[in-house]
PDB file of C-alpha atoms in Angstrom:
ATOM      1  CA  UNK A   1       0.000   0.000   0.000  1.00  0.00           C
ATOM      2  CA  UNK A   2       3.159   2.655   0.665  1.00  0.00           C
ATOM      3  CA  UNK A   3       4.670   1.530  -2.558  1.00  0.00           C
ATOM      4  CA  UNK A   4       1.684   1.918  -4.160  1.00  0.00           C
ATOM      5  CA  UNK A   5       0.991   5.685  -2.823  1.00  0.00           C
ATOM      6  CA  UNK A   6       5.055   6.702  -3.239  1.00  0.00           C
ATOM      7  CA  UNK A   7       4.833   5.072  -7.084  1.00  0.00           C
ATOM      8  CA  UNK A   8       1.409   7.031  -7.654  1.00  0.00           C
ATOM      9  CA  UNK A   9       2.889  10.501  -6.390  1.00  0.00           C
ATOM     10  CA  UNK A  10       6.059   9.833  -8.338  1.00  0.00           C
ATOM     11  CA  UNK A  11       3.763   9.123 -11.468  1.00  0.00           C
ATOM     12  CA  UNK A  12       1.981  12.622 -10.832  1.00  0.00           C
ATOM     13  CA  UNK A  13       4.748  14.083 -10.557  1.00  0.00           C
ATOM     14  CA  UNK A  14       6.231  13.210 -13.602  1.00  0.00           C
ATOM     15  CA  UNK A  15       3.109  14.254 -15.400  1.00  0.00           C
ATOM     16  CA  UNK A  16       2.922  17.631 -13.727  1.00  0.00           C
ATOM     17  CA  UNK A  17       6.746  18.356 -14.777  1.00  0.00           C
ATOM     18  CA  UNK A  18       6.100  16.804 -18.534  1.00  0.00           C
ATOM     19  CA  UNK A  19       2.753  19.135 -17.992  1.00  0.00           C
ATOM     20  CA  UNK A  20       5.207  21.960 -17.364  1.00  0.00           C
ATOM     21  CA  UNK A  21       8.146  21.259 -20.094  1.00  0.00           C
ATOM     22  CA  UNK A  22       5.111  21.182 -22.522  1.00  0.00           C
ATOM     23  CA  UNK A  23       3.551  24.552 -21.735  1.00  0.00           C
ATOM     24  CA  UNK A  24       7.393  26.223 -21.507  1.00  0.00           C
ATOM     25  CA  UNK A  25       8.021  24.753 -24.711  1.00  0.00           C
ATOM     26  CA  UNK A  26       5.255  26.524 -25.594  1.00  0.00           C
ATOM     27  CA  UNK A  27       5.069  29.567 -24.249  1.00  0.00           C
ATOM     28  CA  UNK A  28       8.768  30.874 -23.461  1.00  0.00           C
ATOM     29  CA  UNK A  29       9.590  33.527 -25.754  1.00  0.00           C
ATOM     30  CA  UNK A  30      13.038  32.642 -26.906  1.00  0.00           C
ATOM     31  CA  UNK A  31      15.244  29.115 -28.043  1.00  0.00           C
ATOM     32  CA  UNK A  32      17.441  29.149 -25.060  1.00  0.00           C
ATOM     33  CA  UNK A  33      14.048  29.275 -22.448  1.00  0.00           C
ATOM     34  CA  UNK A  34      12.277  26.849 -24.798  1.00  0.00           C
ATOM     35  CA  UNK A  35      15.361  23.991 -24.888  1.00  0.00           C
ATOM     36  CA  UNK A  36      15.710  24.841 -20.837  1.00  0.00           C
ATOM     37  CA  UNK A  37      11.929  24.277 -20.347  1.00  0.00           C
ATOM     38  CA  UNK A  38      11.954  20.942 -22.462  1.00  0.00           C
ATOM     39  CA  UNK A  39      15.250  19.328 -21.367  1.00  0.00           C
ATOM     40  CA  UNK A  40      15.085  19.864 -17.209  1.00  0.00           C
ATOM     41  CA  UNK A  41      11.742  19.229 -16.366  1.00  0.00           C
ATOM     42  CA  UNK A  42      11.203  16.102 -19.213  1.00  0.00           C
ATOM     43  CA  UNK A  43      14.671  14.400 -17.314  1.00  0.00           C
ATOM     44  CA  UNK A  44      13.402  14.893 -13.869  1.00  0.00           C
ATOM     45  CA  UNK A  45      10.001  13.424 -14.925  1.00  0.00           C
ATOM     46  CA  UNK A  46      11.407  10.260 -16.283  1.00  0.00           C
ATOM     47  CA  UNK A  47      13.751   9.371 -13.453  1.00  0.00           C
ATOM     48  CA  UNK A  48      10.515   9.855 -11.483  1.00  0.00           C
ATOM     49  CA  UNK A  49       8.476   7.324 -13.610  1.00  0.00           C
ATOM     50  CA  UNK A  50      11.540   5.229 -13.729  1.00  0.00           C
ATOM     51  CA  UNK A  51      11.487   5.063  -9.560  1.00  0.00           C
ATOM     52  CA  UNK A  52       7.714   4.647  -9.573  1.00  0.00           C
ATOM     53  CA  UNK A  53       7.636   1.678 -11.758  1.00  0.00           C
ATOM     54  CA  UNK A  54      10.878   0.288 -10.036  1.00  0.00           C
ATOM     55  CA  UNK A  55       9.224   0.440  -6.682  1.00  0.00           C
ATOM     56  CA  UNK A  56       5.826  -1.739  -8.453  1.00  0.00           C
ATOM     57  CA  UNK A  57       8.587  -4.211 -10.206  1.00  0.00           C
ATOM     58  CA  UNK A  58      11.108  -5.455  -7.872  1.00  0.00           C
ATOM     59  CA  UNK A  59      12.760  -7.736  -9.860  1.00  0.00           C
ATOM     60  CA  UNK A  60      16.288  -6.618 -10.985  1.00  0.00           C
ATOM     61  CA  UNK A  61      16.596  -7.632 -14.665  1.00  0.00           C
ATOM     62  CA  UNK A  62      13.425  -4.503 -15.264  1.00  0.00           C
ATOM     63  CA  UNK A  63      15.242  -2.474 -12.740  1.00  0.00           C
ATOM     64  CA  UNK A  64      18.653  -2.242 -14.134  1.00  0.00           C
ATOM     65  CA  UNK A  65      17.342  -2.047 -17.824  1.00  0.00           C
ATOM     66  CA  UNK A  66      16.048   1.412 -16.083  1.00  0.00           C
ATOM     67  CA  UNK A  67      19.018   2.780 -14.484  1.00  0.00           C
ATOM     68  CA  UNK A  68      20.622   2.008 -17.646  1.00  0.00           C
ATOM     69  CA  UNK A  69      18.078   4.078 -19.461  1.00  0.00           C
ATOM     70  CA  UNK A  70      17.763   7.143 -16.714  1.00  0.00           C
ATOM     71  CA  UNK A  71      21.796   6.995 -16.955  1.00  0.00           C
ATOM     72  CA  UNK A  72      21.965   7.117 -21.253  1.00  0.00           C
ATOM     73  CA  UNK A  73      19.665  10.173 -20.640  1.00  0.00           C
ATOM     74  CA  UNK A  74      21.784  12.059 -17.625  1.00  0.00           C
ATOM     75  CA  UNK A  75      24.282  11.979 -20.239  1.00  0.00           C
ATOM     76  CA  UNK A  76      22.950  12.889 -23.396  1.00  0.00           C
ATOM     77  CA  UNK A  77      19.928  14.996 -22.867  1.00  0.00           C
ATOM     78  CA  UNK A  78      22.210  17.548 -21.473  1.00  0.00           C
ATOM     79  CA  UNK A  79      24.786  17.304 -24.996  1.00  0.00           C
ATOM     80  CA  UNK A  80      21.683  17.808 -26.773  1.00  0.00           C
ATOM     81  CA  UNK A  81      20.413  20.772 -25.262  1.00  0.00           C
ATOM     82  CA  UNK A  82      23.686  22.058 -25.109  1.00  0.00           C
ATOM     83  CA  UNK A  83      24.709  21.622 -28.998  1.00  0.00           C
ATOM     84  CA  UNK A  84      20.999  22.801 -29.930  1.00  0.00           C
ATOM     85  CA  UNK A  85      21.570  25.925 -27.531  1.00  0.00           C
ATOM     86  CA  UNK A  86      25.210  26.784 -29.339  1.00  0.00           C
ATOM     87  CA  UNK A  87      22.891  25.821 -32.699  1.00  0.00           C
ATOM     88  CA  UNK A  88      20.645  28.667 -31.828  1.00  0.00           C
ATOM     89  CA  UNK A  89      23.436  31.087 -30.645  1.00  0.00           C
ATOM     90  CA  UNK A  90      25.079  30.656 -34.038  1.00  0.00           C
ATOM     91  CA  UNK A  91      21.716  31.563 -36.197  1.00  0.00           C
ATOM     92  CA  UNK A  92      21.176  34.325 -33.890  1.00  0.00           C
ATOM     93  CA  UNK A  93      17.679  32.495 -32.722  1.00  0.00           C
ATOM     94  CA  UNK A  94      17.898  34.135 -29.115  1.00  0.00           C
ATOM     95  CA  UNK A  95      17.217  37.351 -27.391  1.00  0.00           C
ATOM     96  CA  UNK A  96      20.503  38.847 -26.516  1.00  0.00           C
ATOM     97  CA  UNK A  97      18.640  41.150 -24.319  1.00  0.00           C
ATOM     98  CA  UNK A  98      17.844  38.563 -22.020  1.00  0.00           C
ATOM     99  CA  UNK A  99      21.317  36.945 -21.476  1.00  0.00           C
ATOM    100  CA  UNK A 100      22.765  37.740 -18.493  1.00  0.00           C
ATOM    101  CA  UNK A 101      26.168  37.122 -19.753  1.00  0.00           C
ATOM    102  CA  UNK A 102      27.712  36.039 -23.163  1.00  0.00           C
ATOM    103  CA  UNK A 103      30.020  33.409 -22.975  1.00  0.00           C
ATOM    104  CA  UNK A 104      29.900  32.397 -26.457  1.00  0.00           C
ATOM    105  CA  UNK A 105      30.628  35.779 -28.390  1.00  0.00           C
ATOM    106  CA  UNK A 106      34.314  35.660 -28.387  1.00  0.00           C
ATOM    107  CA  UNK A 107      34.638  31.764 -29.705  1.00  0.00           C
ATOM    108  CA  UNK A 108      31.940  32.705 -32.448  1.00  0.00           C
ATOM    109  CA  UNK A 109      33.507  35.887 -33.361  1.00  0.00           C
ATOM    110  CA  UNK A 110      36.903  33.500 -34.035  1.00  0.00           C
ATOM    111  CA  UNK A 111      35.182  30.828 -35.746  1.00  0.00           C
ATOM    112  CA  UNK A 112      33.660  32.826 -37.979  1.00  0.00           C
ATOM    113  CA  UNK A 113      36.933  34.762 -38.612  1.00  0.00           C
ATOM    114  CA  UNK A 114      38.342  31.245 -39.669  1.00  0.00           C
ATOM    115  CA  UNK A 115      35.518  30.141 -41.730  1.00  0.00           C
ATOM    116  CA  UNK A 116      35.813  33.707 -43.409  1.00  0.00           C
ATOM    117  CA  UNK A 117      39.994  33.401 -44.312  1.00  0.00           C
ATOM    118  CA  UNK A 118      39.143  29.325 -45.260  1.00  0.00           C
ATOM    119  CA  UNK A 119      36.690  30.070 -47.950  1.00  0.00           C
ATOM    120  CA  UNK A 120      39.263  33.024 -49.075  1.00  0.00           C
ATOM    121  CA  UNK A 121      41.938  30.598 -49.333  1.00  0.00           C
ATOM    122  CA  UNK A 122      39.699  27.899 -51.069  1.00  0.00           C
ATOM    123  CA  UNK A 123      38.582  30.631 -52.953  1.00  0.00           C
ATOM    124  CA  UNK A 124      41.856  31.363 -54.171  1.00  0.00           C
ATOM    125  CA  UNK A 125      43.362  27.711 -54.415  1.00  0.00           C
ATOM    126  CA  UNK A 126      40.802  26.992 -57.071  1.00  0.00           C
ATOM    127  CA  UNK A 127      40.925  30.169 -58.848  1.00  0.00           C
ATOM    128  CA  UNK A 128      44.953  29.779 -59.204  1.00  0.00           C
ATOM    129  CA  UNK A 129      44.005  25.611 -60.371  1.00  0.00           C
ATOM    130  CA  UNK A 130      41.922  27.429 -63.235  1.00  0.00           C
ATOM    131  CA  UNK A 131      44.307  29.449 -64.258  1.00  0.00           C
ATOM    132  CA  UNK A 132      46.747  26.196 -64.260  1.00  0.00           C
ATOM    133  CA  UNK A 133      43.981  24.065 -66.204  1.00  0.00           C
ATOM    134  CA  UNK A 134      43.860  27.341 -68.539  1.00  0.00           C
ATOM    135  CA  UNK A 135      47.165  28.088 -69.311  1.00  0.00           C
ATOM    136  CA  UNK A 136      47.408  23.973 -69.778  1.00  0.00           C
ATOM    137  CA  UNK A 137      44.530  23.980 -72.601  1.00  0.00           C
ATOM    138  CA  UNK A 138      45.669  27.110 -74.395  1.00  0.00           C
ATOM    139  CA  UNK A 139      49.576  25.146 -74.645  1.00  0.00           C
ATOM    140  CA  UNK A 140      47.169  22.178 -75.914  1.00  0.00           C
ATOM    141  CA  UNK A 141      45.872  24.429 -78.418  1.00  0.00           C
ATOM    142  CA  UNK A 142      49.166  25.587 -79.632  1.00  0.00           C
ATOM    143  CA  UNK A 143      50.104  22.492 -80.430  1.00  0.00           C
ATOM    144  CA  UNK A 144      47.516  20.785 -82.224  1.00  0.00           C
ATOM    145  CA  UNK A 145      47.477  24.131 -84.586  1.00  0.00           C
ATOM    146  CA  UNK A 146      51.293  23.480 -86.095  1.00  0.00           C
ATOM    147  CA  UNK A 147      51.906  21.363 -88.995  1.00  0.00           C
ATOM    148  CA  UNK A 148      53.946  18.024 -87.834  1.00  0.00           C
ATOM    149  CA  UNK A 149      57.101  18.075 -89.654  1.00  0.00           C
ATOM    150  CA  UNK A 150      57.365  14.310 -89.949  1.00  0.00           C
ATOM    151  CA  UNK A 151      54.589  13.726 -92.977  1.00  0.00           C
TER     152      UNK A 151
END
């Protein structure tokens, strides 16, 4: 009967924080509150389902299958949000107005400096292998335009 209040509390829970993540996914106003809303609240949620149907189980084959999935998502839910948030930053899908501070502006500022002076030099790598192919055709040319001497 305990087990069977604790696993029904953790179950509410869970669908009062998923209730939550939906409605901030929703209703925030910018990518970095929107990935925040959906990635906290949807991890916390599942390790409570996770406990709550541990507790009704018992058995440890179910059990461990579960720690191994609450585990795989401690570890990549916060990547993801993390890679979607830089994502964001990059496309300039955020209010700047409402960051307290920006972390990311230098590192962006140099990567797009070196994205900038790599096109430039692919640019000019494959403007000075024209000119190559060119001056290559016009000695083909040349050649096929003389009289052979032989016949």
């Amino acid at each position: 009967m305990i087990l069977d209040v604790i696993s029904a509390l953790c179950i509410i829970g869970a669908a009062l924080l998923s209730l939550a993540a939906g409605i901030g996914a929703l209703r925030f106003p910018d990518l970095l509150s929107r990935m925040h809303a959906a990635s906290k609240p949807q991890l916390f949620g599942l390790v409570l389902v996770m406990f709550a149907v541990g507790l009704q189980t018992l058995h440890w084959g179910p059990i461990s299958t579960m720690i191994l999935i609450v585990l795989f998502q401690l570890f990549t839910v916060p990547v993801a949000a993390h890679m979607i948030g830089r994502a964001g930053y990059r496309t300039k899908h955020l209010r700047r107005s409402m960051l307290y501070r920006d972390e990311l502006d230098d590192a962006v500022a140099r990567a797009h400096a070196r994205d900038v002076a790599e096109r430039e030099r692919a640019a000019a790598e494959s403007a000075s292998a024209a000119e190559v192919q060119d001056a290559a055709a016009d000695r083909t040319t040349h050649h096929d335009d003389e009289p052979d001497a032989g016949r």
